[in-house]
PDB file of C-alpha atoms in Angstrom:
ATOM      1  CA  MET A   1       7.098  11.075  19.010  1.00  0.00           C
ATOM      2  CA  LYS A   2       5.590   8.505  16.652  1.00  0.00           C
ATOM      3  CA  ALA A   3       1.671   9.295  14.046  1.00  0.00           C
ATOM      4  CA  PHE A   4      -0.634   7.322  16.138  1.00  0.00           C
ATOM      5  CA  PHE A   5      -0.654   3.766  13.784  1.00  0.00           C
ATOM      6  CA  PRO A   6      -4.184   1.269  14.262  1.00  0.00           C
ATOM      7  CA  VAL A   7      -3.099  -2.014  15.660  1.00  0.00           C
ATOM      8  CA  GLN A   8      -5.260  -4.070  12.572  1.00  0.00           C
ATOM      9  CA  CYS A   9      -3.583  -1.936  10.234  1.00  0.00           C
ATOM     10  CA  SER A  10       0.042  -3.544  11.285  1.00  0.00           C
ATOM     11  CA  ASP A  11      -1.907  -6.414  11.805  1.00  0.00           C
ATOM     12  CA  THR A  12      -1.790  -5.993   8.330  1.00  0.00           C
ATOM     13  CA  LEU A  13       1.696  -5.194   7.676  1.00  0.00           C
ATOM     14  CA  LEU A  14       3.029  -8.146   9.193  1.00  0.00           C
ATOM     15  CA  ARG A  15       1.293 -10.649   7.526  1.00  0.00           C
ATOM     16  CA  ILE A  16       1.459  -8.578   3.751  1.00  0.00           C
ATOM     17  CA  ALA A  17       5.294  -9.188   4.652  1.00  0.00           C
ATOM     18  CA  LEU A  18       5.069 -13.029   5.960  1.00  0.00           C
ATOM     19  CA  LEU A  19       3.447 -13.319   2.287  1.00  0.00           C
ATOM     20  CA  VAL A  20       5.820 -11.107   0.535  1.00  0.00           C
ATOM     21  CA  LYS A  21       9.469 -13.041   1.896  1.00  0.00           C
ATOM     22  CA  LEU A  22       7.152 -16.432   1.342  1.00  0.00           C
ATOM     23  CA  ALA A  23       6.730 -15.235  -2.017  1.00  0.00           C
ATOM     24  CA  ARG A  24      10.428 -14.359  -2.530  1.00  0.00           C
ATOM     25  CA  LEU A  25      11.929 -17.211  -0.281  1.00  0.00           C
ATOM     26  CA  GLN A  26       9.670 -19.471  -2.588  1.00  0.00           C
ATOM     27  CA  GLN A  27      11.054 -18.119  -6.082  1.00  0.00           C
ATOM     28  CA  GLY A  28      14.381 -18.957  -4.357  1.00  0.00           C
ATOM     29  CA  VAL A  29      15.329 -15.425  -5.261  1.00  0.00           C
ATOM     30  CA  ARG A  30      17.553 -12.778  -2.893  1.00  0.00           C
ATOM     31  CA  GLN A  31      16.247  -9.800  -1.754  1.00  0.00           C
ATOM     32  CA  VAL A  32      19.627  -7.006  -3.748  1.00  0.00           C
ATOM     33  CA  ASP A  33      19.148  -8.908  -6.618  1.00  0.00           C
ATOM     34  CA  LEU A  34      15.021  -8.597  -6.586  1.00  0.00           C
ATOM     35  CA  ALA A  35      15.659  -5.004  -4.760  1.00  0.00           C
ATOM     36  CA  GLU A  36      17.851  -3.991  -8.607  1.00  0.00           C
ATOM     37  CA  ARG A  37      15.033  -5.620 -11.078  1.00  0.00           C
ATOM     38  CA  LEU A  38      12.857  -4.225  -9.431  1.00  0.00           C
ATOM     39  CA  GLY A  39      15.062  -1.093  -8.934  1.00  0.00           C
ATOM     40  CA  ILE A  40      14.005   0.496  -5.396  1.00  0.00           C
ATOM     41  CA  SER A  41      16.524   0.842  -2.859  1.00  0.00           C
ATOM     42  CA  LEU A  42      17.356  -2.287  -1.443  1.00  0.00           C
ATOM     43  CA  ARG A  43      16.902  -1.188   2.266  1.00  0.00           C
ATOM     44  CA  THR A  44      13.006  -0.196   1.208  1.00  0.00           C
ATOM     45  CA  PHE A  45      13.161  -3.688   0.481  1.00  0.00           C
ATOM     46  CA  ARG A  46      13.022  -5.071   3.547  1.00  0.00           C
ATOM     47  CA  ARG A  47      11.553  -2.490   5.644  1.00  0.00           C
ATOM     48  CA  ILE A  48       8.018  -3.784   2.852  1.00  0.00           C
ATOM     49  CA  GLU A  49       9.518  -7.070   3.592  1.00  0.00           C
ATOM     50  CA  ALA A  50       9.657  -6.735   7.819  1.00  0.00           C
ATOM     51  CA  GLY A  51       6.401  -5.036   7.334  1.00  0.00           C
ATOM     52  CA  SER A  52       7.504  -0.908   7.911  1.00  0.00           C
ATOM     53  CA  ALA A  53       5.933   1.576   6.298  1.00  0.00           C
ATOM     54  CA  ASP A  54       8.050   4.214   7.461  1.00  0.00           C
ATOM     55  CA  GLY A  55       9.537   5.477   4.864  1.00  0.00           C
ATOM     56  CA  VAL A  56       7.905   3.429   2.323  1.00  0.00           C
ATOM     57  CA  SER A  57       6.307   4.461  -0.496  1.00  0.00           C
ATOM     58  CA  LEU A  58       3.009   2.969  -1.749  1.00  0.00           C
ATOM     59  CA  ARG A  59       4.175   3.202  -5.776  1.00  0.00           C
ATOM     60  CA  ASP A  60       7.383   1.031  -3.847  1.00  0.00           C
ATOM     61  CA  PHE A  61       5.531  -1.143  -1.860  1.00  0.00           C
ATOM     62  CA  MET A  62       3.549  -2.415  -5.613  1.00  0.00           C
ATOM     63  CA  LEU A  63       5.620  -2.684  -7.502  1.00  0.00           C
ATOM     64  CA  VAL A  64       7.140  -5.285  -4.892  1.00  0.00           C
ATOM     65  CA  VAL A  65       4.158  -6.871  -4.560  1.00  0.00           C
ATOM     66  CA  TRP A  66       3.352  -7.105  -8.627  1.00  0.00           C
ATOM     67  CA  GLY A  67       7.140  -8.141  -9.096  1.00  0.00           C
ATOM     68  CA  LEU A  68       6.325 -11.546  -6.677  1.00  0.00           C
ATOM     69  CA  GLY A  69       3.112 -11.958  -8.547  1.00  0.00           C
ATOM     70  CA  VAL A  70       0.886 -11.913  -5.004  1.00  0.00           C
ATOM     71  CA  SER A  71      -1.444  -8.240  -6.178  1.00  0.00           C
ATOM     72  CA  GLU A  72      -3.705 -10.365  -7.452  1.00  0.00           C
ATOM     73  CA  ARG A  73      -4.218 -11.954  -3.865  1.00  0.00           C
ATOM     74  CA  LEU A  74      -4.361  -9.350  -2.240  1.00  0.00           C
ATOM     75  CA  PHE A  75      -6.572  -7.017  -3.776  1.00  0.00           C
ATOM     76  CA  GLN A  76      -8.410  -9.177  -5.395  1.00  0.00           C
ATOM     77  CA  GLY A  77     -10.944  -7.831  -3.455  1.00  0.00           C
ATOM     78  CA  LEU A  78     -10.337  -4.276  -4.967  1.00  0.00           C
ATOM     79  CA  ARG A  79     -11.060  -5.785  -8.562  1.00  0.00           C
ATOM     80  CA  ASP A  80     -14.487  -7.366  -8.315  1.00  0.00           C
ATOM     81  CA  ASP A  81     -16.103  -5.402  -5.658  1.00  0.00           C
ATOM     82  CA  GLU A  82     -18.318  -3.470  -8.792  1.00  0.00           C
ATOM     83  CA  SER A  83     -19.500  -0.917  -6.370  1.00  0.00           C
ATOM     84  CA  PHE A  84     -15.600   0.400  -7.810  1.00  0.00           C
ATOM     85  CA  SER A  85     -15.147   1.938 -11.668  1.00  0.00           C
ATOM     86  CA  VAL A  86     -12.517   4.608 -13.285  1.00  0.00           C
ATOM     87  CA  GLU A  87     -15.633   6.610 -13.981  1.00  0.00           C
ATOM     88  CA  GLN A  88     -16.679   6.117  -9.984  1.00  0.00           C
ATOM     89  CA  LEU A  89     -12.583   7.340  -8.623  1.00  0.00           C
ATOM     90  CA  GLU A  90     -12.873  10.296 -11.505  1.00  0.00           C
ATOM     91  CA  ALA A  91     -15.869  11.544 -11.060  1.00  0.00           C
ATOM     92  CA  ALA A  92     -15.285  11.255  -6.993  1.00  0.00           C
ATOM     93  CA  ASP A  93     -11.474  13.581  -8.730  1.00  0.00           C
ATOM     94  CA  ARG A  94     -13.030  16.218  -8.968  1.00  0.00           C
ATOM     95  CA  LYS A  95     -14.995  16.472  -5.532  1.00  0.00           C
ATOM     96  CA  ARG A  96     -14.032  17.971  -2.538  1.00  0.00           C
ATOM     97  CA  VAL A  97     -14.696  18.350   0.870  1.00  0.00           C
ATOM     98  CA  ARG A  98     -15.242  22.448   1.872  1.00  0.00           C
ATOM     99  CA  LEU A  99     -15.745  23.216   5.576  1.00  0.00           C
ATOM    100  CA  PRO A 100     -19.798  25.645   6.369  1.00  0.00           C
ATOM    101  CA  ARG A 101     -19.537  28.673   5.963  1.00  0.00           C
ATOM    102  CA  SER A 102     -19.929  30.514   9.489  1.00  0.00           C
ATOM    103  CA  LYS A 103     -22.662  33.201   9.451  1.00  0.00           C
ATOM    104  CA  PRO A 104     -22.011  36.738  11.009  1.00  0.00           C
ATOM    105  CA  GLU A 105     -25.484  35.043  13.111  1.00  0.00           C
ATOM    106  CA  ASP A 106     -23.068  32.700  14.349  1.00  0.00           C
ATOM    107  CA  PHE A 107     -21.517  35.175  16.670  1.00  0.00           C
TER     108      PHE A 107
END
């Protein structure tokens, strides 16, 4: 049984896949050549270009969008958002969510 995957996420992956494919075709690069250049398997590249998230690491995904020069288009909103900063990320990395402890009187 496959895990739940929201339709909006699936649609977004398909849009990214189309962007990746169009960028590759415009650059006249074969799948096998790009995969080799980026150091990922051809199978992984084909999954990304097909819009499949199964078995694709975030690292490999980022290599592909960077290697094709589409990362700016995809992530410009994150870069422009002033509510995100390296300092905030580092501070958030130190925070943990803890479950409330049950007290004896709770029973």
